Coordinates of C-alpha atoms in Angstrom, one line a residue:
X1 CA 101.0 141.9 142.6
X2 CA 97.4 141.4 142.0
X3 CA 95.0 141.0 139.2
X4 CA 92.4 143.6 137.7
X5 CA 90.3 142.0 134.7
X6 CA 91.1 143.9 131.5
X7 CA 87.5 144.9 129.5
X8 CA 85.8 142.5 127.2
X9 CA 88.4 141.5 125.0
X10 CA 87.3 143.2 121.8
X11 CA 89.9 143.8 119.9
X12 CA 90.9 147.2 118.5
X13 CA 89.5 148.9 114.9
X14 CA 92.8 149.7 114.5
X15 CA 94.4 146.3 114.7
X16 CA 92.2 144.8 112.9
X17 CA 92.6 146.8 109.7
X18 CA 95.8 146.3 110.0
X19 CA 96.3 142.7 110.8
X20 CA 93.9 142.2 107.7
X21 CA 95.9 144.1 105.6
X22 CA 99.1 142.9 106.6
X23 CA 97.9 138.9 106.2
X24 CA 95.2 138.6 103.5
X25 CA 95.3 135.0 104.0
X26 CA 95.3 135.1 107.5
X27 CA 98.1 133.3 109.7
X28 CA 98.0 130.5 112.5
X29 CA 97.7 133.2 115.5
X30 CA 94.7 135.7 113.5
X31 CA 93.0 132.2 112.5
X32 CA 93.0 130.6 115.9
X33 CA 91.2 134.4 117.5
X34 CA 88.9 134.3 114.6
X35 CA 87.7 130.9 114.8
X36 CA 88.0 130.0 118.5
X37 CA 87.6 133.5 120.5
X38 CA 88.7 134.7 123.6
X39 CA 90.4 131.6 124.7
X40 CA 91.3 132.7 128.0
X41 CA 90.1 135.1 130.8
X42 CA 91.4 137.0 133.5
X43 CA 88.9 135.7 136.1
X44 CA 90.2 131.9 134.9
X45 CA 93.4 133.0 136.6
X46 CA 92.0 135.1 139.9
X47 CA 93.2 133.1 142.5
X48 CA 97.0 132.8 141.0
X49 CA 97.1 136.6 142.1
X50 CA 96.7 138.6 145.8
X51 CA 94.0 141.4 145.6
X52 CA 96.3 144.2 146.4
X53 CA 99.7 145.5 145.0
X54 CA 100.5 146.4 141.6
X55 CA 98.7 145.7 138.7
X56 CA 99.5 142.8 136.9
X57 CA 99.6 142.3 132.9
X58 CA 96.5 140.3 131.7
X59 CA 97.0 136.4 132.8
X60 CA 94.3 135.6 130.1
X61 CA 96.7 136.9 127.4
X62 CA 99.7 135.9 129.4
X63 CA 98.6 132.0 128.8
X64 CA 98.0 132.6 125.6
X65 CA 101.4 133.8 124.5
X66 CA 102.9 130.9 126.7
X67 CA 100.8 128.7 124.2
X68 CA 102.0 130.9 121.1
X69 CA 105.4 130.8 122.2
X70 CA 105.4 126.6 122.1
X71 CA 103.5 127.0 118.8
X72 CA 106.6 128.8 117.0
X73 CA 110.0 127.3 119.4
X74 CA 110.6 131.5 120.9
X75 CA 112.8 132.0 124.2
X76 CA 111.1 134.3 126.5
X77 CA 112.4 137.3 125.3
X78 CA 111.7 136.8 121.5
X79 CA 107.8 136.0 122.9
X80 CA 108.4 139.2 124.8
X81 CA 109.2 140.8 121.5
X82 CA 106.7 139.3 118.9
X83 CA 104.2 140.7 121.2
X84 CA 106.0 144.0 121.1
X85 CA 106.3 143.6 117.6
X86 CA 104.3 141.3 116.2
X87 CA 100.9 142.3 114.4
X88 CA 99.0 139.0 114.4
X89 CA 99.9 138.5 117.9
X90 CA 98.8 142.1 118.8
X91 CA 95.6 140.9 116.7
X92 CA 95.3 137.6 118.9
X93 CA 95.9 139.3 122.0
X94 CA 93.7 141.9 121.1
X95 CA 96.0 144.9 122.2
X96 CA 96.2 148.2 120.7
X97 CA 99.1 148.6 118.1
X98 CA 100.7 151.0 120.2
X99 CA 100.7 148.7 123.0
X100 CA 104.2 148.1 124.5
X101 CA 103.8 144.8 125.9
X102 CA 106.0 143.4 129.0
X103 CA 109.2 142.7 130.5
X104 CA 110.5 139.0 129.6
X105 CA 111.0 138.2 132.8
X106 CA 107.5 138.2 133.9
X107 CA 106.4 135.3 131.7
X108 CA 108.9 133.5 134.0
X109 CA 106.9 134.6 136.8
X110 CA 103.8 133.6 135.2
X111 CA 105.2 130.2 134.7
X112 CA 105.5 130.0 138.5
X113 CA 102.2 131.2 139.2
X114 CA 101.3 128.2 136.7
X115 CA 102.8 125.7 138.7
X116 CA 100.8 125.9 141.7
X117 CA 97.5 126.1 139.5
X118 CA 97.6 121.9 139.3
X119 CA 100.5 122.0 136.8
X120 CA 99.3 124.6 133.9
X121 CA 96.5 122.0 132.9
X122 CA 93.8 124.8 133.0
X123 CA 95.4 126.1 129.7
X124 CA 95.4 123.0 128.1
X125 CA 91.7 123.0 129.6
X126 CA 91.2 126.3 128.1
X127 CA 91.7 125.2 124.1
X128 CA 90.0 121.5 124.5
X129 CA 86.8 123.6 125.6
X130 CA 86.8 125.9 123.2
X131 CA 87.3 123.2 120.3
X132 CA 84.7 121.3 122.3
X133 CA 82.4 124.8 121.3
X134 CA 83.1 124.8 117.9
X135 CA 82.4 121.2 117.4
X136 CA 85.3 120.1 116.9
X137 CA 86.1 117.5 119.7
X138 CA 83.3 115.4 121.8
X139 CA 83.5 112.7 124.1
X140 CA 83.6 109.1 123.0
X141 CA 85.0 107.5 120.1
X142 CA 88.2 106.4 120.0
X143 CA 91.6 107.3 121.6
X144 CA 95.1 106.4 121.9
X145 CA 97.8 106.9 124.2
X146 CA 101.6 106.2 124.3
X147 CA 104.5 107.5 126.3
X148 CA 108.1 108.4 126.1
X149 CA 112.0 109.5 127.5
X150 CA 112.5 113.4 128.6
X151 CA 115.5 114.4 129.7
X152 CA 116.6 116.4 132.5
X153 CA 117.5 120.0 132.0
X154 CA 121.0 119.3 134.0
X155 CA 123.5 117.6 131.9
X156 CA 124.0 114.1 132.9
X157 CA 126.6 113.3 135.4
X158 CA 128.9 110.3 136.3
X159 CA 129.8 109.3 139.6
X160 CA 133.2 111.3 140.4
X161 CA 131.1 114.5 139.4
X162 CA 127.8 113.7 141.0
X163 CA 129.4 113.4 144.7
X164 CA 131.8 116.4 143.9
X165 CA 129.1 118.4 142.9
X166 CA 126.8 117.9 146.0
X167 CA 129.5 118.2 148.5
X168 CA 130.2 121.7 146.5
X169 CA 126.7 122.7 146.4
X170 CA 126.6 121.6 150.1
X171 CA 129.6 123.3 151.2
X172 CA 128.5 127.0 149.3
X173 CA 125.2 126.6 150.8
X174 CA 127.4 126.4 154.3
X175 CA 129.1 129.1 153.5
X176 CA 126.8 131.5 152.4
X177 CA 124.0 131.0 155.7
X178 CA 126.9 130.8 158.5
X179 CA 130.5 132.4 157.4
X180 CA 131.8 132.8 160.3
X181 CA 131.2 128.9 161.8
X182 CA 132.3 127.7 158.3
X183 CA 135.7 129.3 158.7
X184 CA 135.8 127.5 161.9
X185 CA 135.9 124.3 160.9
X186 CA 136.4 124.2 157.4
X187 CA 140.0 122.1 156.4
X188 CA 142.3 123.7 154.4
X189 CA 142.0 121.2 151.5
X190 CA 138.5 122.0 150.5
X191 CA 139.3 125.1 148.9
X192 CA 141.4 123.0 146.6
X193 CA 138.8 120.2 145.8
X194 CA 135.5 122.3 146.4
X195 CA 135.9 126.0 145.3
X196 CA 135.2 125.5 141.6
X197 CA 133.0 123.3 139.6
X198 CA 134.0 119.9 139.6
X199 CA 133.7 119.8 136.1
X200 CA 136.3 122.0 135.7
X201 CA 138.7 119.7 137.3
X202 CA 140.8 116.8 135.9
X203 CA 140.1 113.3 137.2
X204 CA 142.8 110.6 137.0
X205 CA 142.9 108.1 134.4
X206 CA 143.6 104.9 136.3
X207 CA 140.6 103.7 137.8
X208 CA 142.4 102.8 141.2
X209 CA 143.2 106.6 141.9
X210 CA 139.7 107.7 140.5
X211 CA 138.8 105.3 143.6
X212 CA 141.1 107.1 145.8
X213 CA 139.1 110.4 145.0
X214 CA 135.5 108.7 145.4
X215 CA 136.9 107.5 148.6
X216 CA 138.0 110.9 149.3
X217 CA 135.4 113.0 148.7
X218 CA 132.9 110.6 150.6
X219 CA 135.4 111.4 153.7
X220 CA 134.8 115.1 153.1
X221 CA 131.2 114.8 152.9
X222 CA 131.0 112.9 156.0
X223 CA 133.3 115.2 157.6
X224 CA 130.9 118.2 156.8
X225 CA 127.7 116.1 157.4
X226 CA 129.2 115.0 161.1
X227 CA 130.4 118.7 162.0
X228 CA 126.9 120.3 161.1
X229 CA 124.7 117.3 163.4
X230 CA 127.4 118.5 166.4
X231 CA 125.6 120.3 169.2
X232 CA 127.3 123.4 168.3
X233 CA 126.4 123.4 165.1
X234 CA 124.1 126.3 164.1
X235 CA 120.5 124.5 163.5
X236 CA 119.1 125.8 160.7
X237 CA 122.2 124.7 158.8
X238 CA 120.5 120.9 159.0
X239 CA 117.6 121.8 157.1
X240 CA 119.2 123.7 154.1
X241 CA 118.0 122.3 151.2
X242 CA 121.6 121.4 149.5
X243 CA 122.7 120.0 152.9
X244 CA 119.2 117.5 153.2
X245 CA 120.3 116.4 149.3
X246 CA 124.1 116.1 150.8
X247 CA 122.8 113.8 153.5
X248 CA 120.2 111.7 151.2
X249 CA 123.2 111.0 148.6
X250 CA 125.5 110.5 150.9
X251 CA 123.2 107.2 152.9
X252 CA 122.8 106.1 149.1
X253 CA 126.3 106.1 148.1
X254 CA 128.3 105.8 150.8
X255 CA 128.5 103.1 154.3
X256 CA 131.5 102.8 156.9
X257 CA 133.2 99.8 157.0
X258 CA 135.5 99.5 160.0
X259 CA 135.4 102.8 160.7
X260 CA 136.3 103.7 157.0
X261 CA 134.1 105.3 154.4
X262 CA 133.7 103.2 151.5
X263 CA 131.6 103.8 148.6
X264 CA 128.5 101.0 148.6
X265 CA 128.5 98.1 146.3
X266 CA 126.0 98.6 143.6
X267 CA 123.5 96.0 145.0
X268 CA 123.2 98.1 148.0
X269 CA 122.2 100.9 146.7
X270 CA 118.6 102.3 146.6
X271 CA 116.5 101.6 143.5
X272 CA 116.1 103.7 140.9
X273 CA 112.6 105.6 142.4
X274 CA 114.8 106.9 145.2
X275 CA 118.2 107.3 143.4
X276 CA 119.3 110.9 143.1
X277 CA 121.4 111.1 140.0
X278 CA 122.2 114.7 140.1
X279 CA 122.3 117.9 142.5
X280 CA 120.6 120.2 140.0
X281 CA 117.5 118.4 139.7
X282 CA 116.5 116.3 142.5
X283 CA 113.6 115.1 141.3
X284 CA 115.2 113.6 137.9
X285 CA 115.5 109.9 138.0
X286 CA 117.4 107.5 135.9
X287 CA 115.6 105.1 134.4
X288 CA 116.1 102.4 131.4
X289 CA 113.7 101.0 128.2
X290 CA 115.1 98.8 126.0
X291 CA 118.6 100.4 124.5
X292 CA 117.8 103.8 125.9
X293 CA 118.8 105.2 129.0
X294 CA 117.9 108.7 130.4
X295 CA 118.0 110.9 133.6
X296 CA 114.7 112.6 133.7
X297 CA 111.2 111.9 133.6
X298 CA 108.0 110.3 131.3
X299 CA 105.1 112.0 129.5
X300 CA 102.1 110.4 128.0
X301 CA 100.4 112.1 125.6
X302 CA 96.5 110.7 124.8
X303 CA 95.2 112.2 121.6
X304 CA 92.1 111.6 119.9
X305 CA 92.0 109.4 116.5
X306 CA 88.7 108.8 114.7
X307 CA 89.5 108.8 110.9
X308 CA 88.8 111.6 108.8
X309 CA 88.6 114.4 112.4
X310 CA 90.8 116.5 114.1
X311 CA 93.1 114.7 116.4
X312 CA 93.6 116.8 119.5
X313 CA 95.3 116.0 122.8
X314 CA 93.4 115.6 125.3
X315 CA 95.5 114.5 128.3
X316 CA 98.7 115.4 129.4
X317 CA 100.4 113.2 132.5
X318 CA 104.2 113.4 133.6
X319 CA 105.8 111.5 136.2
X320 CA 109.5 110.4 136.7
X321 CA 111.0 108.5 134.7
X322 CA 110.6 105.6 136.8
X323 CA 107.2 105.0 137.1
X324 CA 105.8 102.0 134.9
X325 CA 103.7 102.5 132.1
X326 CA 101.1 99.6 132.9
X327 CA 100.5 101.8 136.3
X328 CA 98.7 104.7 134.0
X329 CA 95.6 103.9 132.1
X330 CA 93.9 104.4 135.5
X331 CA 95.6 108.2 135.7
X332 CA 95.0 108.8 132.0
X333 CA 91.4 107.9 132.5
X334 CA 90.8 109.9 135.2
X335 CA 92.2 112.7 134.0
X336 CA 90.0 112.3 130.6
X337 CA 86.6 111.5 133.2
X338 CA 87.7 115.0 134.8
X339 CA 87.4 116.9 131.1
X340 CA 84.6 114.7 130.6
X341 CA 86.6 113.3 127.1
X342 CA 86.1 109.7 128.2
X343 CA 87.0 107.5 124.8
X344 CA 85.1 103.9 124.3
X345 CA 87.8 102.8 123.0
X346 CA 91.4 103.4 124.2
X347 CA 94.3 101.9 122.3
X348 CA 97.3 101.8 124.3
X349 CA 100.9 99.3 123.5
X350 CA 101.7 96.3 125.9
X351 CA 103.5 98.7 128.2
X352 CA 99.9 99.4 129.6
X353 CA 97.9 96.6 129.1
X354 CA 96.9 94.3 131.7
X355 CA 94.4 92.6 133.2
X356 CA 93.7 95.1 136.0
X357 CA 93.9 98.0 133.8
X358 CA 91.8 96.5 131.3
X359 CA 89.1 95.5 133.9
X360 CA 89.2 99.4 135.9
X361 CA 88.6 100.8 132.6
X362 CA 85.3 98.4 131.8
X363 CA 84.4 98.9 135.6
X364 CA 85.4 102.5 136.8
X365 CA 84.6 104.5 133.1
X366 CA 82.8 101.9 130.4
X367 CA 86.0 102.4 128.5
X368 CA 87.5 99.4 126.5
X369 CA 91.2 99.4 126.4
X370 CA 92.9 97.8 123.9
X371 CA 96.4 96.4 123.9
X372 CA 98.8 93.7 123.2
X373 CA 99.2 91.5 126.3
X374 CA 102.4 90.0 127.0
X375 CA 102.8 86.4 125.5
X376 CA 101.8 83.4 127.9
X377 CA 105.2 81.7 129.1
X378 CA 106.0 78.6 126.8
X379 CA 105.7 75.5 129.4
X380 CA 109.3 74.7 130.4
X381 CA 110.7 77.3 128.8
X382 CA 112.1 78.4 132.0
X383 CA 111.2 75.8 134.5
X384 CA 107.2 76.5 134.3
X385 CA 104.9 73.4 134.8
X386 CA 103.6 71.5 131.8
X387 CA 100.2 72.6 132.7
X388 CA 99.7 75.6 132.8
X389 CA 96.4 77.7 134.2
X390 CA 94.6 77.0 131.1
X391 CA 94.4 73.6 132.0
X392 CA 92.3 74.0 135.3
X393 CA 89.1 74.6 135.5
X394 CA 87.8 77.5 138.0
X395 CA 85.0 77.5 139.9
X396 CA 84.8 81.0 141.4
X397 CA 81.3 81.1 143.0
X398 CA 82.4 78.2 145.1
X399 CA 86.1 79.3 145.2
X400 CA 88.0 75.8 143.8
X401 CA 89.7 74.8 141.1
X402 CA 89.9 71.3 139.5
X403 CA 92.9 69.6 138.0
X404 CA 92.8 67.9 134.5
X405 CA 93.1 64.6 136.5
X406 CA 89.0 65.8 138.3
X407 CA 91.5 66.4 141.5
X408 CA 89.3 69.6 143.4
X409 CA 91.7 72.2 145.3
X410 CA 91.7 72.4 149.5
X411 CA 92.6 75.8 149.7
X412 CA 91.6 79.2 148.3
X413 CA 93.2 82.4 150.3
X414 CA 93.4 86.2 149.4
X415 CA 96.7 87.6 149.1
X416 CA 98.8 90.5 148.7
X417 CA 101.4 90.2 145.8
X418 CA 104.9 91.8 146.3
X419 CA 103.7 94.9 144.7
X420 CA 101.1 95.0 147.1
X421 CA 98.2 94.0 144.4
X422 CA 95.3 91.3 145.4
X423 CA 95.8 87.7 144.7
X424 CA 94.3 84.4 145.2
X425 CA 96.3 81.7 146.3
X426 CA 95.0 78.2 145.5
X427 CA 96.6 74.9 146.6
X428 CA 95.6 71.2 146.0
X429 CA 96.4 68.7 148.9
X430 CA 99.7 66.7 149.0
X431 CA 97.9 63.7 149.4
X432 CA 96.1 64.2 146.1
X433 CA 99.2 65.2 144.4
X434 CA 101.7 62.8 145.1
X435 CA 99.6 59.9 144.3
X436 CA 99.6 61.7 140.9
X437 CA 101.6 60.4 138.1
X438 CA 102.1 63.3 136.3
X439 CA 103.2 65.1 139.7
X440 CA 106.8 65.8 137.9
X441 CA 105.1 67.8 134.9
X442 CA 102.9 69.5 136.7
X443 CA 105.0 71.2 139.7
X444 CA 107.9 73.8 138.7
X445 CA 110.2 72.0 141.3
X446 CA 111.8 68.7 142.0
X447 CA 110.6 68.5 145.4
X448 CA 107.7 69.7 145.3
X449 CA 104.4 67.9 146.4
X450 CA 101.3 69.9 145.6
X451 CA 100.7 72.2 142.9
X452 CA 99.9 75.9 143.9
X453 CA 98.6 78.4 141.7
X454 CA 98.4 82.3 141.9
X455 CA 95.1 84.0 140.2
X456 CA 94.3 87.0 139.4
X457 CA 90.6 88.9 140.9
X458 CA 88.1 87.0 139.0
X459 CA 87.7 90.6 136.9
X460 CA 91.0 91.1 136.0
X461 CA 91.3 86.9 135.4
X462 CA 88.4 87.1 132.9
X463 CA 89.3 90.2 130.8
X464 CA 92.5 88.6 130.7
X465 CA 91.0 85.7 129.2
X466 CA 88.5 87.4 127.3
X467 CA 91.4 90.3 126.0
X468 CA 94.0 87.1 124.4
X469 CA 90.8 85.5 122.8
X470 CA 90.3 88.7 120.5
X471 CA 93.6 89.5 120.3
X472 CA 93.9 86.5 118.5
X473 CA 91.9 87.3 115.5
X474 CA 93.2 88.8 112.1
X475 CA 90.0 91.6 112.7
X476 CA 91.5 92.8 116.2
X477 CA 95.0 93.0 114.4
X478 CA 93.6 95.3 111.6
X479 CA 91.8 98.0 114.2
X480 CA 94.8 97.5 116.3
X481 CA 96.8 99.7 113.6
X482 CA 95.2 102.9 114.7
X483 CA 97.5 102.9 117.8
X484 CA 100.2 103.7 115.7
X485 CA 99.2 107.4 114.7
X486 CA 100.5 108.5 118.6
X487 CA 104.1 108.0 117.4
X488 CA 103.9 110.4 115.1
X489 CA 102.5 112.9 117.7
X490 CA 105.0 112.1 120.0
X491 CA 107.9 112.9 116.7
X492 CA 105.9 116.0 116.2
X493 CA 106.0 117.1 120.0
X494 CA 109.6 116.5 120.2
X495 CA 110.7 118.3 116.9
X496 CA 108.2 121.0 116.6
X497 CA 108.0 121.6 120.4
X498 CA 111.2 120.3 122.4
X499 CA 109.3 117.8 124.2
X500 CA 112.1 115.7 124.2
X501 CA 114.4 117.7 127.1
X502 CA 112.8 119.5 129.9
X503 CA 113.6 123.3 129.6
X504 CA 112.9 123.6 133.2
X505 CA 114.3 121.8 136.5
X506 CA 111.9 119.8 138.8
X507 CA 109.1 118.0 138.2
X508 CA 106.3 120.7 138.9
X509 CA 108.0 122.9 135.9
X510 CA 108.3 119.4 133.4
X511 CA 105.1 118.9 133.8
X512 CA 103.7 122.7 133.1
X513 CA 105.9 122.4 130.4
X514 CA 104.4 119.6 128.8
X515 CA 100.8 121.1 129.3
X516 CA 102.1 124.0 127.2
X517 CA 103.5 121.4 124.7
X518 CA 100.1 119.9 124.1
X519 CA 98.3 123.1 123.7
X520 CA 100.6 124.4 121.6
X521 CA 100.6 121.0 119.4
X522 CA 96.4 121.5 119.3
X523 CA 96.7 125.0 117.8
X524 CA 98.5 123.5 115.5
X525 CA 96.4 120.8 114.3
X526 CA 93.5 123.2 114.5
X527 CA 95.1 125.5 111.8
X528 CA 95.8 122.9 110.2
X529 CA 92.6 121.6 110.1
X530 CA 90.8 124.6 109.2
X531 CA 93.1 125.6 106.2
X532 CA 92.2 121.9 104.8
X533 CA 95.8 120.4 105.8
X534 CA 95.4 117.0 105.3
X535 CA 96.5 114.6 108.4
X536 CA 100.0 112.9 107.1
X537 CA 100.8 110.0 105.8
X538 CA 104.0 107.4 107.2
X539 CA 107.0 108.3 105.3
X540 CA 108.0 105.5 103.7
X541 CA 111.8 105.4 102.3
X542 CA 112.5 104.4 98.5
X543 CA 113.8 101.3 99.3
X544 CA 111.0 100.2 101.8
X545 CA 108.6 100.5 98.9
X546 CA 110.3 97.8 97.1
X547 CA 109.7 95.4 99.7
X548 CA 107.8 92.5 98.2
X549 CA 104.5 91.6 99.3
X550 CA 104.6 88.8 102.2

């Protein structure tokens, strides 16, 4: 299929004296054309398309009514049918009225044109650039960002059906490449455990014969894993995308122990980056926050928020669900740098603030983040030494640090954390130390003779230090209440949008998805915004209100 650029986007005489007609006072899809243009072109989407083969309906207008269709909740074939139908869209699109549209089915191959085009952000690039024309966004000022739960497009599975259904999956996949070699070798049995949907069987109730199944089925899937890595074996079988899953699970969930296969003990399994927890979306990860837990992937949504403006998104990043939030100001910021939207100041929760993060925004983009950081450990609380860091002075030009007692350090090494960060190990000498008195309240251990201590990059070190001085102040508190505006984007994402399950498997599709969401949510707000919608308020229940006064 290839793209041929369709004239200059005027639209019709026709549909406009209609459209006008038909909407006096204008709706979200005629305002959005009148006041922002031709948001998208063919030429943006040239290289999604081959330069022969059959003509392919305008990309420009395709990504637009993939933004509509997030704007208003619409399947792919009622989107197919409002532009059939629809007069404002027509109007948006700038088609004739006697225009027929498309086929549904080739926004879904639009969508997986998108994919490959860095994750559909170009359309969400496509509406910041043209609010950025009409004034209505800039750079700088002040930003916010938060993140939450989204949850896999295949149903959530427990053990029993997770293993069934791989081995299944596995087994069809067998069956439909090499027939003839499956019929070989397959055991008589599996047609009874395997030909259907797991789900569609009953498990036992007594959790000794559930075992027995587990159990089972791991023997099965060994079985099948050992018959396809025999020499006779046709080859391509081994790299069959349901048998490499098969495989993977199988190392995660299952060992031999003499000679039998036994499901592994929970401490021996993988963690959760690499857990597979279901056959229909091997990407999704499980993953827990607090009460909630969830078998998908994250979004973080950074909007604007300088009072009395339009608050638009700005940056859209998904990753599984098991990445940590305090490892993406850095991949927020860069993504803003890219659109050239760079806040000075981003307000963020304690999920990503942190030294390091604080000081890579001051260093790498003059951006101040703002955040909570996690409270200090209380001495003793849990075995900590009396005195704690505060208590020593550093000396970082001539790397040493000095006791309370005037004792200087010996030692000052760069380190590697566990997580692979840089760290500076400093140790004082046991000599010094154990002609301390105060050795016992000092040290974390009752047999320890020197006290060590582990310090942070002198950057990260003194933003810290810097960061829980202001946080400390009833003036940093106050501005610190702006950060909580995102939650009510994320509420409005979820319920206006369906941010809060993927519609699509993997993580490529997610993440288009949510680039659509946060176009979508901008036309929105800039409707809003130019019929004089006032930002909301926080809904506060009747009996809330009556809460006295602290």
């Amino acid at each position: 299929m290839s793209m041929q650029p369709k004239g200059s986007g005027e639209i019709p005489a026709e549909t406009v004296w209609v459209a006008r007609a038909a909407f006096p006072k204008g709706s979200l899809a005629i305002r959005v054309r009148d006041e922002l243009g031709v948001l998208f072109t063919d030429e943006q989407f040239a290289g999604l398309f081959g330069v022969r083969g059959k003509p392919a309906w305008s990309p420009g207008r395709l990504a637009l009514v993939l933004v509509l269709q997030f704007v208003e909740g619409l399947t792919d074939r009622q989107a197919a049918e409002a532009v059939r139908a629809r007069i404002d869209w027509k109007y948006a699109l700038a088609l004739e009225l006697a225009d027929p549209g498309f086929d549904f089915s080739v926004l879904s191959e639009f969508r997986d044109r998108l994919v490959s085009a860095d994750g559909g952000r170009p359309v969400l690039d496509g509406i910041l650039a043209a609010a950025r024309e009409k004034g209505l966004l800039s750079r700088g000022g002040k930003a916010r960002t938060d993140s939450t739960h989204v949850l896999s497009a295949a149903r959530e599975l427990n053990w029993l059906e997770l293993v069934g259904e791989s081995l299944r999956m596995a087994l069809n996949a067998v069956a439909h490449a090499e027939p003839d070699w499956l019929s070989a070798h397959v055991l008589p049995e599996w047609f009874t455990h395997y030909a259907t949907r797991i789900e569609d069987s009953r498990f036992p109730k007594a959790q000794a014969k559930r075992a027995e199944v587990g159990r089972r089925t791991g023997r099965d899937g060994m079985r099948l894993l050992e018959m396809i890595w025999t020499d006779d074996a046709p080859l391509p079988l081994r790299t069959l995308p349901e048998v490499e899953l098969l495989r993977q699970l199988w190392v995660q969930q299952f060992h031999l122990v003499e000679g039998k296969v036994e499901r592994r003990d929970p401490k021996d399994r993988p963690p959760g980056a690499k857990r597979l927890v279901t056959p229909y979306d091997p990407e999704a990860r499980g993953s827990v926050k607090r009460d909630t837990f969830w078998d998908g992937f994250k979004v973080h949504l950074t909007e604007t928020c300088e009072p009395e403006r339009l608050h638009l998104i700005t940056n859209v990043t998904t990753t599984v669900a098991t990445v940590p939030d305090d490892r993406m100001a850095a991949v927020v910021h860069a993504g803003l740098a890219r659109r050239d939207l760079l806040p000075a100041e981003h307000w963020v929760d304690t999920g990503y603030a942190n030294g390091g993060a604080m000081a890579a925004a001051r260093r790498d983009h003059r951006v101040a983040l703002h955040g909570p950081l996690k409270s200090v450990t209380v001495p003793h609380a849990r075995g900590e030494a009396a005195f704690g860091q505060d208590a020593f002075t550093i000396d970082w030009d001539n790397q040493h640090v000095t006791c309370p007692n005037g004792v200087t350090s010996t030692q000052w090494h760069q380190r590697r954390s566990e997580d692979g960060l840089p760290t500076i190990r400093v140790r004082f000498s046991p000599a010094d130390c154990r002609a301390c008195p105060q050795l016992r309240q000092c040290v974390n251990s009752p047999k320890a003779q020197r006290r060590e201590i582990n310090l942070k990059p002198r950057d990260e070190y003194e933003a810290l230090h810097q960061a829980r001085k202001i946080q400390g102040t009833d003036q940093w508190k106050d501005r610190y209440k702006i950060r909580a505006g995102v939650e009510g984007t994320i509420s409005q994402a979820v319920q206006a949008c369906g941010l809060r399950r993927s519609r699509y498997r993997g993580l490529a599709k997610t993440s288009l998805q949510h680039q659509l969401t946060g176009a979508a949510i901008n036309l929105i707000r800039i409707n809003a915004w130019l019929t004089d919608k006032p930002h909301a308020h926080t809904r506060t229940s009747p009996l809330a209100a009556l809460r006295p006064a602290a």
